[in-house]
């Protein structure tokens, strides 16, 4: 099956995480698995759990580098590629072992194209460029559906994020257009954390799909939102109400993954040392999953009601815009 064949034509009703996203307490509190202290991961932006090990990518640098961490958070291997990334923000793992990186960060919102990088087990790397239909966006969340379709979720200071997928099959070294298929609206939650004050509760910074294909998650600097997933209908899943799980406070939390048993979330933050934190999912969330339908292809074949007054959200967003702009000035690439 090609990516083009997997695409579903037609519009999809926008998702809204604000409609019924209520906090659901887990049966157990979060716990720290280990602490990341390696300087190469000072700007950790994406991770994927693989058994008791973790793949991690840093936000920055002049080459692609995927780090393998053991159960003690020690780097035991590094996979590099001769590609100079712009701003890698998230990652996902395909069923054939291909590592997908979302080089989609755009703090200044001026990139004509963004990219997906595919690092394969045979050592080859493909660069797939993507163009938004409505101009540049900053996106830090990648959702890789079980059928191999990638979805990008934008990061918005007002909490109204758009969800895009490729309009046709990916082209190695070429550019294809993106099409908007859903929207996710986040509101203020009161959960502390992040570098931009209350607006950190609104900004989507990472995403993940469980290895068994039954759930997907998006996170902000402060909270995680979890949806059941049926088949590979990511847009359809996002049209339902998610469960919100408050995350432990962290300085700049962007990375999220499901654990290998699909029963918990694994999260981490930029900054060193950084706790690799296990967040148990409420049993009701785990039970709500539906097994994925159909065969999963090899990815190498894919070529308003609010919780707070709106005025508070607007003020928080304005503050966040200034902070993000300042942070962009001090980054190597923004």
Short mmCIF file of the C-alpha atoms (twelve columns), coordinates in Angstrom:
data_MODEL
# 
_entry.id   MODEL 
# 
loop_
_atom_site.group_PDB 
_atom_site.id 
_atom_site.type_symbol 
_atom_site.label_atom_id 
_atom_site.label_alt_id 
_atom_site.label_comp_id 
_atom_site.label_asym_id 
_atom_site.label_seq_id 
_atom_site.Cartn_x 
_atom_site.Cartn_y 
_atom_site.Cartn_z 
_atom_site.pdbx_PDB_model_num 
ATOM 1   C CA . UNK A 1   0.000   0.000  0.000  1 
ATOM 2   C CA . UNK A 2   1.329   3.473  -0.875 1 
ATOM 3   C CA . UNK A 3   0.737   6.625  1.110  1 
ATOM 4   C CA . UNK A 4   -1.447  7.962  -1.665 1 
ATOM 5   C CA . UNK A 5   -3.679  4.883  -1.488 1 
ATOM 6   C CA . UNK A 6   -3.990  5.258  2.257  1 
ATOM 7   C CA . UNK A 7   -5.303  8.796  2.077  1 
ATOM 8   C CA . UNK A 8   -9.015  9.238  2.646  1 
ATOM 9   C CA . UNK A 9   -10.667 11.896 0.506  1 
ATOM 10  C CA . UNK A 10  -13.140 14.381 1.889  1 
ATOM 11  C CA . UNK A 11  -13.326 16.770 4.792  1 
ATOM 12  C CA . UNK A 12  -13.140 15.749 8.422  1 
ATOM 13  C CA . UNK A 13  -14.984 17.431 11.259 1 
ATOM 14  C CA . UNK A 14  -12.521 19.437 13.370 1 
ATOM 15  C CA . UNK A 15  -11.472 17.881 16.625 1 
ATOM 16  C CA . UNK A 16  -11.834 19.894 19.783 1 
ATOM 17  C CA . UNK A 17  -9.904  18.960 22.892 1 
ATOM 18  C CA . UNK A 18  -11.676 21.728 24.787 1 
ATOM 19  C CA . UNK A 19  -15.161 20.232 24.504 1 
ATOM 20  C CA . UNK A 20  -14.828 17.443 27.054 1 
ATOM 21  C CA . UNK A 21  -11.166 17.099 27.968 1 
ATOM 22  C CA . UNK A 22  -11.430 16.447 31.669 1 
ATOM 23  C CA . UNK A 23  -8.632  15.321 33.959 1 
ATOM 24  C CA . UNK A 24  -8.766  11.634 34.844 1 
ATOM 25  C CA . UNK A 25  -6.553  10.504 37.728 1 
ATOM 26  C CA . UNK A 26  -4.302  7.536  37.106 1 
ATOM 27  C CA . UNK A 27  -4.266  4.541  39.392 1 
ATOM 28  C CA . UNK A 28  -0.617  5.235  40.264 1 
ATOM 29  C CA . UNK A 29  1.432   8.450  40.452 1 
ATOM 30  C CA . UNK A 30  4.150   9.319  37.925 1 
ATOM 31  C CA . UNK A 31  7.625   7.972  38.633 1 
ATOM 32  C CA . UNK A 32  11.127  8.788  37.436 1 
ATOM 33  C CA . UNK A 33  12.695  5.939  35.479 1 
ATOM 34  C CA . UNK A 34  16.105  7.611  35.256 1 
ATOM 35  C CA . UNK A 35  17.714  10.976 34.633 1 
ATOM 36  C CA . UNK A 36  19.166  12.156 31.317 1 
ATOM 37  C CA . UNK A 37  22.419  14.045 31.792 1 
ATOM 38  C CA . UNK A 38  24.243  13.647 28.465 1 
ATOM 39  C CA . UNK A 39  25.105  17.061 26.999 1 
ATOM 40  C CA . UNK A 40  24.154  15.884 23.526 1 
ATOM 41  C CA . UNK A 41  20.524  15.813 24.669 1 
ATOM 42  C CA . UNK A 42  20.325  19.204 26.356 1 
ATOM 43  C CA . UNK A 43  17.518  20.197 23.982 1 
ATOM 44  C CA . UNK A 44  15.628  16.900 23.921 1 
ATOM 45  C CA . UNK A 45  12.626  17.279 21.641 1 
ATOM 46  C CA . UNK A 46  11.472  13.757 20.763 1 
ATOM 47  C CA . UNK A 47  11.625  10.205 22.080 1 
ATOM 48  C CA . UNK A 48  10.325  6.722  21.337 1 
ATOM 49  C CA . UNK A 49  10.305  3.835  23.811 1 
ATOM 50  C CA . UNK A 50  11.690  0.534  22.486 1 
ATOM 51  C CA . UNK A 51  11.342  -2.069 25.219 1 
ATOM 52  C CA . UNK A 52  13.310  -0.766 28.188 1 
ATOM 53  C CA . UNK A 53  15.431  1.418  25.914 1 
ATOM 54  C CA . UNK A 54  14.631  4.814  24.418 1 
ATOM 55  C CA . UNK A 55  15.413  6.532  21.135 1 
ATOM 56  C CA . UNK A 56  15.911  10.272 21.571 1 
ATOM 57  C CA . UNK A 57  16.584  13.232 19.303 1 
ATOM 58  C CA . UNK A 58  17.966  16.653 20.173 1 
ATOM 59  C CA . UNK A 59  16.532  19.927 18.913 1 
ATOM 60  C CA . UNK A 60  19.557  21.379 17.121 1 
ATOM 61  C CA . UNK A 61  22.978  20.497 15.768 1 
ATOM 62  C CA . UNK A 62  24.422  20.395 12.264 1 
ATOM 63  C CA . UNK A 63  23.734  16.714 11.588 1 
ATOM 64  C CA . UNK A 64  21.002  14.211 12.267 1 
ATOM 65  C CA . UNK A 65  21.761  12.188 15.402 1 
ATOM 66  C CA . UNK A 66  19.409  9.672  17.011 1 
ATOM 67  C CA . UNK A 67  20.580  8.521  20.438 1 
ATOM 68  C CA . UNK A 68  19.801  5.138  21.988 1 
ATOM 69  C CA . UNK A 69  19.472  5.256  25.779 1 
ATOM 70  C CA . UNK A 70  19.565  2.237  28.049 1 
ATOM 71  C CA . UNK A 71  17.363  1.672  31.089 1 
ATOM 72  C CA . UNK A 72  19.633  3.960  33.122 1 
ATOM 73  C CA . UNK A 73  19.373  6.845  30.614 1 
ATOM 74  C CA . UNK A 74  22.945  6.342  29.425 1 
ATOM 75  C CA . UNK A 75  23.654  6.838  25.712 1 
ATOM 76  C CA . UNK A 76  24.809  3.470  24.362 1 
ATOM 77  C CA . UNK A 77  24.634  4.140  20.626 1 
ATOM 78  C CA . UNK A 78  24.188  7.026  18.180 1 
ATOM 79  C CA . UNK A 79  22.780  6.751  14.660 1 
ATOM 80  C CA . UNK A 80  23.846  9.642  12.445 1 
ATOM 81  C CA . UNK A 81  22.997  10.717 8.915  1 
ATOM 82  C CA . UNK A 82  24.696  13.143 6.556  1 
ATOM 83  C CA . UNK A 83  21.792  15.581 6.644  1 
ATOM 84  C CA . UNK A 84  21.957  19.085 8.118  1 
ATOM 85  C CA . UNK A 85  18.568  19.477 9.826  1 
ATOM 86  C CA . UNK A 86  16.862  22.804 10.376 1 
ATOM 87  C CA . UNK A 87  14.869  22.162 13.550 1 
ATOM 88  C CA . UNK A 88  13.968  18.527 14.427 1 
ATOM 89  C CA . UNK A 89  11.046  18.537 16.838 1 
ATOM 90  C CA . UNK A 90  9.586   15.032 17.072 1 
ATOM 91  C CA . UNK A 91  10.165  11.427 16.061 1 
ATOM 92  C CA . UNK A 92  8.341   8.157  15.436 1 
ATOM 93  C CA . UNK A 93  9.340   4.558  14.795 1 
ATOM 94  C CA . UNK A 94  7.944   2.547  11.904 1 
ATOM 95  C CA . UNK A 95  7.203   -1.186 12.141 1 
ATOM 96  C CA . UNK A 96  10.193  -1.962 9.904  1 
ATOM 97  C CA . UNK A 97  12.584  -0.102 12.208 1 
ATOM 98  C CA . UNK A 98  12.669  3.103  10.169 1 
ATOM 99  C CA . UNK A 99  13.099  6.169  12.376 1 
ATOM 100 C CA . UNK A 100 11.061  9.141  11.208 1 
ATOM 101 C CA . UNK A 101 12.126  12.635 12.288 1 
ATOM 102 C CA . UNK A 102 9.881   15.669 11.973 1 
ATOM 103 C CA . UNK A 103 12.173  18.517 10.900 1 
ATOM 104 C CA . UNK A 104 9.228   20.862 11.198 1 
ATOM 105 C CA . UNK A 105 10.148  23.479 13.790 1 
ATOM 106 C CA . UNK A 106 9.711   27.074 12.634 1 
ATOM 107 C CA . UNK A 107 9.752   29.548 15.513 1 
ATOM 108 C CA . UNK A 108 9.818   32.532 13.156 1 
ATOM 109 C CA . UNK A 109 7.163   31.013 10.869 1 
ATOM 110 C CA . UNK A 110 9.094   31.660 7.658  1 
ATOM 111 C CA . UNK A 111 10.094  28.269 6.213  1 
ATOM 112 C CA . UNK A 112 8.762   27.679 2.680  1 
ATOM 113 C CA . UNK A 113 8.932   23.919 3.276  1 
ATOM 114 C CA . UNK A 114 9.437   21.546 6.193  1 
ATOM 115 C CA . UNK A 115 10.748  17.979 6.052  1 
ATOM 116 C CA . UNK A 116 10.313  14.419 7.210  1 
ATOM 117 C CA . UNK A 117 13.570  12.484 7.475  1 
ATOM 118 C CA . UNK A 118 13.485  8.688  7.197  1 
ATOM 119 C CA . UNK A 119 16.489  6.881  8.713  1 
ATOM 120 C CA . UNK A 120 16.388  3.242  7.653  1 
ATOM 121 C CA . UNK A 121 18.033  0.207  9.155  1 
ATOM 122 C CA . UNK A 122 20.207  -0.271 6.046  1 
ATOM 123 C CA . UNK A 123 21.884  3.078  6.707  1 
ATOM 124 C CA . UNK A 124 20.110  5.046  3.979  1 
ATOM 125 C CA . UNK A 125 18.278  8.299  4.644  1 
ATOM 126 C CA . UNK A 126 15.484  9.946  2.679  1 
ATOM 127 C CA . UNK A 127 14.391  13.575 2.886  1 
ATOM 128 C CA . UNK A 128 10.735  14.254 2.113  1 
ATOM 129 C CA . UNK A 129 9.827   17.935 1.859  1 
ATOM 130 C CA . UNK A 130 6.338   19.205 2.608  1 
ATOM 131 C CA . UNK A 131 4.574   22.509 1.954  1 
ATOM 132 C CA . UNK A 132 1.581   23.867 3.855  1 
ATOM 133 C CA . UNK A 133 -1.391  25.028 1.772  1 
ATOM 134 C CA . UNK A 134 -1.852  28.212 3.815  1 
ATOM 135 C CA . UNK A 135 1.692   29.397 4.508  1 
ATOM 136 C CA . UNK A 136 4.339   28.460 7.082  1 
ATOM 137 C CA . UNK A 137 3.547   27.000 10.505 1 
ATOM 138 C CA . UNK A 138 5.573   25.952 13.530 1 
ATOM 139 C CA . UNK A 139 4.885   22.260 14.225 1 
ATOM 140 C CA . UNK A 140 6.424   20.128 16.969 1 
ATOM 141 C CA . UNK A 141 4.174   17.052 16.969 1 
ATOM 142 C CA . UNK A 142 4.325   14.059 14.607 1 
ATOM 143 C CA . UNK A 143 1.696   11.308 14.598 1 
ATOM 144 C CA . UNK A 144 2.577   8.270  12.480 1 
ATOM 145 C CA . UNK A 145 -0.593  6.273  11.795 1 
ATOM 146 C CA . UNK A 146 -0.414  2.459  11.704 1 
ATOM 147 C CA . UNK A 147 -0.785  2.559  7.892  1 
ATOM 148 C CA . UNK A 148 2.296   4.790  7.665  1 
ATOM 149 C CA . UNK A 149 0.548   8.108  7.029  1 
ATOM 150 C CA . UNK A 150 2.310   10.988 8.842  1 
ATOM 151 C CA . UNK A 151 0.318   13.775 10.477 1 
ATOM 152 C CA . UNK A 152 1.773   17.103 11.620 1 
ATOM 153 C CA . UNK A 153 0.137   19.114 14.414 1 
ATOM 154 C CA . UNK A 154 0.952   22.804 14.629 1 
ATOM 155 C CA . UNK A 155 1.995   24.639 17.780 1 
ATOM 156 C CA . UNK A 156 -0.230  27.659 18.430 1 
ATOM 157 C CA . UNK A 157 -0.057  30.186 21.254 1 
ATOM 158 C CA . UNK A 158 -3.857  30.485 21.319 1 
ATOM 159 C CA . UNK A 159 -4.340  26.716 21.514 1 
ATOM 160 C CA . UNK A 160 -6.072  26.297 18.117 1 
ATOM 161 C CA . UNK A 161 -3.800  23.783 16.376 1 
ATOM 162 C CA . UNK A 162 -4.252  22.478 12.836 1 
ATOM 163 C CA . UNK A 163 -3.574  18.890 11.760 1 
ATOM 164 C CA . UNK A 164 -2.080  18.202 8.324  1 
ATOM 165 C CA . UNK A 165 -1.141  15.153 6.270  1 
ATOM 166 C CA . UNK A 166 0.505   14.790 2.827  1 
ATOM 167 C CA . UNK A 167 -1.888  15.240 -0.083 1 
ATOM 168 C CA . UNK A 168 -0.091  12.579 -2.140 1 
ATOM 169 C CA . UNK A 169 2.698   10.019 -1.900 1 
ATOM 170 C CA . UNK A 170 5.973   11.253 -0.433 1 
ATOM 171 C CA . UNK A 171 8.795   11.937 -2.920 1 
ATOM 172 C CA . UNK A 172 12.414  11.402 -1.875 1 
ATOM 173 C CA . UNK A 173 14.198  14.702 -2.479 1 
ATOM 174 C CA . UNK A 174 11.003  16.337 -3.720 1 
ATOM 175 C CA . UNK A 175 8.192   18.421 -2.251 1 
ATOM 176 C CA . UNK A 176 4.531   17.470 -1.879 1 
ATOM 177 C CA . UNK A 177 1.697   19.534 -0.505 1 
ATOM 178 C CA . UNK A 178 -0.042  19.110 2.816  1 
ATOM 179 C CA . UNK A 179 -3.785  19.160 3.382  1 
ATOM 180 C CA . UNK A 180 -5.521  20.169 6.615  1 
ATOM 181 C CA . UNK A 181 -7.703  17.358 7.940  1 
ATOM 182 C CA . UNK A 182 -8.534  18.291 11.538 1 
ATOM 183 C CA . UNK A 183 -8.189  20.883 14.267 1 
ATOM 184 C CA . UNK A 184 -7.436  20.474 17.953 1 
ATOM 185 C CA . UNK A 185 -8.459  23.233 20.352 1 
ATOM 186 C CA . UNK A 186 -6.723  23.365 23.723 1 
ATOM 187 C CA . UNK A 187 -7.772  25.580 26.627 1 
ATOM 188 C CA . UNK A 188 -6.103  26.666 29.849 1 
ATOM 189 C CA . UNK A 189 -5.895  23.897 32.442 1 
ATOM 190 C CA . UNK A 190 -4.102  25.406 35.415 1 
ATOM 191 C CA . UNK A 191 -1.339  22.786 35.305 1 
ATOM 192 C CA . UNK A 192 2.051   24.395 36.058 1 
ATOM 193 C CA . UNK A 193 5.137   24.054 33.891 1 
ATOM 194 C CA . UNK A 194 6.860   25.227 30.742 1 
ATOM 195 C CA . UNK A 195 8.917   28.290 29.791 1 
ATOM 196 C CA . UNK A 196 6.101   30.657 28.749 1 
ATOM 197 C CA . UNK A 197 3.750   30.864 31.703 1 
ATOM 198 C CA . UNK A 198 0.096   29.927 31.357 1 
ATOM 199 C CA . UNK A 199 0.301   29.839 27.562 1 
ATOM 200 C CA . UNK A 200 2.378   26.690 27.920 1 
ATOM 201 C CA . UNK A 201 -0.911  24.946 28.726 1 
ATOM 202 C CA . UNK A 202 -2.109  25.738 25.179 1 
ATOM 203 C CA . UNK A 203 0.864   24.914 22.964 1 
ATOM 204 C CA . UNK A 204 1.186   21.401 21.495 1 
ATOM 205 C CA . UNK A 205 4.818   20.299 21.708 1 
ATOM 206 C CA . UNK A 206 4.830   16.581 20.901 1 
ATOM 207 C CA . UNK A 207 2.827   13.590 19.771 1 
ATOM 208 C CA . UNK A 208 2.866   9.795  19.774 1 
ATOM 209 C CA . UNK A 209 0.922   6.755  18.569 1 
ATOM 210 C CA . UNK A 210 1.034   3.593  20.662 1 
ATOM 211 C CA . UNK A 211 2.927   0.638  19.190 1 
ATOM 212 C CA . UNK A 212 -0.250  -1.464 19.077 1 
ATOM 213 C CA . UNK A 213 -2.081  1.289  17.214 1 
ATOM 214 C CA . UNK A 214 -4.894  1.660  19.751 1 
ATOM 215 C CA . UNK A 215 -4.170  5.143  21.102 1 
ATOM 216 C CA . UNK A 216 -2.646  8.452  20.146 1 
ATOM 217 C CA . UNK A 217 -1.452  11.265 22.371 1 
ATOM 218 C CA . UNK A 218 -0.595  14.929 22.076 1 
ATOM 219 C CA . UNK A 219 1.145   16.909 24.777 1 
ATOM 220 C CA . UNK A 220 1.587   20.532 25.720 1 
ATOM 221 C CA . UNK A 221 4.226   21.864 28.083 1 
ATOM 222 C CA . UNK A 222 1.945   20.834 30.947 1 
ATOM 223 C CA . UNK A 223 -0.612  18.184 29.983 1 
ATOM 224 C CA . UNK A 224 -1.127  15.115 27.806 1 
ATOM 225 C CA . UNK A 225 -4.293  14.424 25.802 1 
ATOM 226 C CA . UNK A 226 -5.079  10.812 24.895 1 
ATOM 227 C CA . UNK A 227 -7.547  9.505  22.304 1 
ATOM 228 C CA . UNK A 228 -8.522  5.939  21.338 1 
ATOM 229 C CA . UNK A 229 -7.526  5.138  17.743 1 
ATOM 230 C CA . UNK A 230 -9.423  2.784  15.444 1 
ATOM 231 C CA . UNK A 231 -7.466  1.587  12.435 1 
ATOM 232 C CA . UNK A 232 -5.471  4.508  11.032 1 
ATOM 233 C CA . UNK A 233 -8.202  7.153  11.208 1 
ATOM 234 C CA . UNK A 234 -6.209  9.801  13.063 1 
ATOM 235 C CA . UNK A 235 -8.479  12.644 11.965 1 
ATOM 236 C CA . UNK A 236 -11.536 10.700 13.068 1 
ATOM 237 C CA . UNK A 237 -9.966  9.933  16.422 1 
ATOM 238 C CA . UNK A 238 -9.214  13.605 17.013 1 
ATOM 239 C CA . UNK A 239 -12.869 14.464 16.415 1 
ATOM 240 C CA . UNK A 240 -13.736 12.718 19.681 1 
ATOM 241 C CA . UNK A 241 -13.178 14.044 23.178 1 
ATOM 242 C CA . UNK A 242 -9.784  13.196 24.689 1 
ATOM 243 C CA . UNK A 243 -8.813  12.370 28.228 1 
ATOM 244 C CA . UNK A 244 -6.476  14.920 29.776 1 
ATOM 245 C CA . UNK A 245 -3.645  13.748 32.014 1 
ATOM 246 C CA . UNK A 246 -1.743  16.409 33.952 1 
ATOM 247 C CA . UNK A 247 2.017   15.938 33.609 1 
ATOM 248 C CA . UNK A 248 4.651   16.558 36.288 1 
ATOM 249 C CA . UNK A 249 5.975   20.113 36.192 1 
ATOM 250 C CA . UNK A 250 9.042   20.516 33.959 1 
ATOM 251 C CA . UNK A 251 10.953  23.472 32.483 1 
ATOM 252 C CA . UNK A 252 10.268  22.759 28.791 1 
ATOM 253 C CA . UNK A 253 8.541   19.436 28.208 1 
ATOM 254 C CA . UNK A 254 8.313   18.500 24.526 1 
ATOM 255 C CA . UNK A 255 9.006   14.757 24.243 1 
ATOM 256 C CA . UNK A 256 6.336   12.072 24.644 1 
ATOM 257 C CA . UNK A 257 5.986   8.371  23.858 1 
ATOM 258 C CA . UNK A 258 3.883   5.428  24.907 1 
ATOM 259 C CA . UNK A 259 5.795   2.763  26.810 1 
ATOM 260 C CA . UNK A 260 6.351   -0.599 25.155 1 
ATOM 261 C CA . UNK A 261 3.367   -2.161 26.935 1 
ATOM 262 C CA . UNK A 262 1.111   0.711  25.771 1 
ATOM 263 C CA . UNK A 263 -0.119  1.176  29.345 1 
ATOM 264 C CA . UNK A 264 1.828   4.316  30.241 1 
ATOM 265 C CA . UNK A 265 3.264   7.512  28.830 1 
ATOM 266 C CA . UNK A 266 6.950   8.386  28.842 1 
ATOM 267 C CA . UNK A 267 7.801   12.095 28.934 1 
ATOM 268 C CA . UNK A 268 10.902  14.257 29.232 1 
ATOM 269 C CA . UNK A 269 11.957  17.897 29.034 1 
ATOM 270 C CA . UNK A 270 14.679  20.037 27.562 1 
ATOM 271 C CA . UNK A 271 17.383  21.047 30.021 1 
ATOM 272 C CA . UNK A 272 19.843  18.963 32.010 1 
ATOM 273 C CA . UNK A 273 19.472  16.921 34.023 1 
ATOM 274 C CA . UNK A 274 16.082  15.841 32.703 1 
ATOM 275 C CA . UNK A 275 13.861  13.263 34.359 1 
ATOM 276 C CA . UNK A 276 12.594  10.493 32.097 1 
ATOM 277 C CA . UNK A 277 9.179   10.188 33.689 1 
ATOM 278 C CA . UNK A 278 6.695   7.317  33.465 1 
ATOM 279 C CA . UNK A 279 3.082   8.503  33.643 1 
ATOM 280 C CA . UNK A 280 0.550   5.662  34.113 1 
ATOM 281 C CA . UNK A 281 -2.604  5.949  32.035 1 
ATOM 282 C CA . UNK A 282 -5.975  5.652  33.759 1 
ATOM 283 C CA . UNK A 283 -7.383  2.158  33.284 1 
ATOM 284 C CA . UNK A 284 -10.429 3.628  31.566 1 
ATOM 285 C CA . UNK A 285 -8.145  5.063  28.890 1 
ATOM 286 C CA . UNK A 286 -6.339  1.779  28.316 1 
ATOM 287 C CA . UNK A 287 -9.610  -0.126 28.076 1 
ATOM 288 C CA . UNK A 288 -10.993 2.315  25.503 1 
ATOM 289 C CA . UNK A 289 -8.479  1.316  22.834 1 
ATOM 290 C CA . UNK A 290 -9.543  -0.634 19.761 1 
ATOM 291 C CA . UNK A 291 -7.039  -2.900 17.952 1 
ATOM 292 C CA . UNK A 292 -5.722  -1.468 14.694 1 
ATOM 293 C CA . UNK A 293 -7.368  -2.771 11.533 1 
ATOM 294 C CA . UNK A 294 -5.695  -3.979 8.355  1 
ATOM 295 C CA . UNK A 295 -2.106  -4.648 7.395  1 
ATOM 296 C CA . UNK A 296 0.636   -2.208 8.276  1 
ATOM 297 C CA . UNK A 297 2.877   -1.600 5.248  1 
ATOM 298 C CA . UNK A 298 6.629   -1.187 5.286  1 
ATOM 299 C CA . UNK A 299 7.397   2.504  5.448  1 
ATOM 300 C CA . UNK A 300 10.089  2.044  2.831  1 
ATOM 301 C CA . UNK A 301 7.197   1.502  0.387  1 
ATOM 302 C CA . UNK A 302 5.730   4.907  1.133  1 
ATOM 303 C CA . UNK A 303 7.360   7.230  -1.463 1 
ATOM 304 C CA . UNK A 304 -15.931 26.495 22.909 1 
ATOM 305 C CA . UNK A 305 -16.357 26.368 26.045 1 
ATOM 306 C CA . UNK A 306 -13.210 26.837 28.035 1 
ATOM 307 C CA . UNK A 307 -11.785 26.049 31.414 1 
ATOM 308 C CA . UNK A 308 -10.695 29.683 31.817 1 
ATOM 309 C CA . UNK A 309 -11.954 33.017 30.459 1 
ATOM 310 C CA . UNK A 310 -10.896 33.688 26.883 1 
ATOM 311 C CA . UNK A 311 -9.303  36.956 27.941 1 
ATOM 312 C CA . UNK A 312 -6.884  35.064 30.164 1 
ATOM 313 C CA . UNK A 313 -5.931  32.811 27.282 1 
ATOM 314 C CA . UNK A 314 -5.331  35.780 24.993 1 
ATOM 315 C CA . UNK A 315 -3.123  37.531 27.545 1 
ATOM 316 C CA . UNK A 316 -1.165  34.343 28.136 1 
ATOM 317 C CA . UNK A 317 -0.758  33.877 24.396 1 
ATOM 318 C CA . UNK A 318 0.556   37.407 23.906 1 
ATOM 319 C CA . UNK A 319 3.142   36.876 26.622 1 
ATOM 320 C CA . UNK A 320 4.115   33.558 25.080 1 
ATOM 321 C CA . UNK A 321 4.538   35.129 21.644 1 
ATOM 322 C CA . UNK A 322 7.112   37.564 23.002 1 
ATOM 323 C CA . UNK A 323 8.958   34.838 24.916 1 
ATOM 324 C CA . UNK A 324 9.037   32.504 21.912 1 
ATOM 325 C CA . UNK A 325 10.369  35.329 19.730 1 
ATOM 326 C CA . UNK A 326 13.177  36.031 22.195 1 
ATOM 327 C CA . UNK A 327 14.052  32.340 22.473 1 
ATOM 328 C CA . UNK A 328 14.173  32.179 18.684 1 
ATOM 329 C CA . UNK A 329 16.798  34.908 18.583 1 
ATOM 330 C CA . UNK A 330 19.207  32.959 20.765 1 
ATOM 331 C CA . UNK A 331 18.822  29.639 18.979 1 
ATOM 332 C CA . UNK A 332 21.292  28.574 16.309 1 
ATOM 333 C CA . UNK A 333 18.418  28.107 13.883 1 
ATOM 334 C CA . UNK A 334 14.864  29.305 14.436 1 
# 
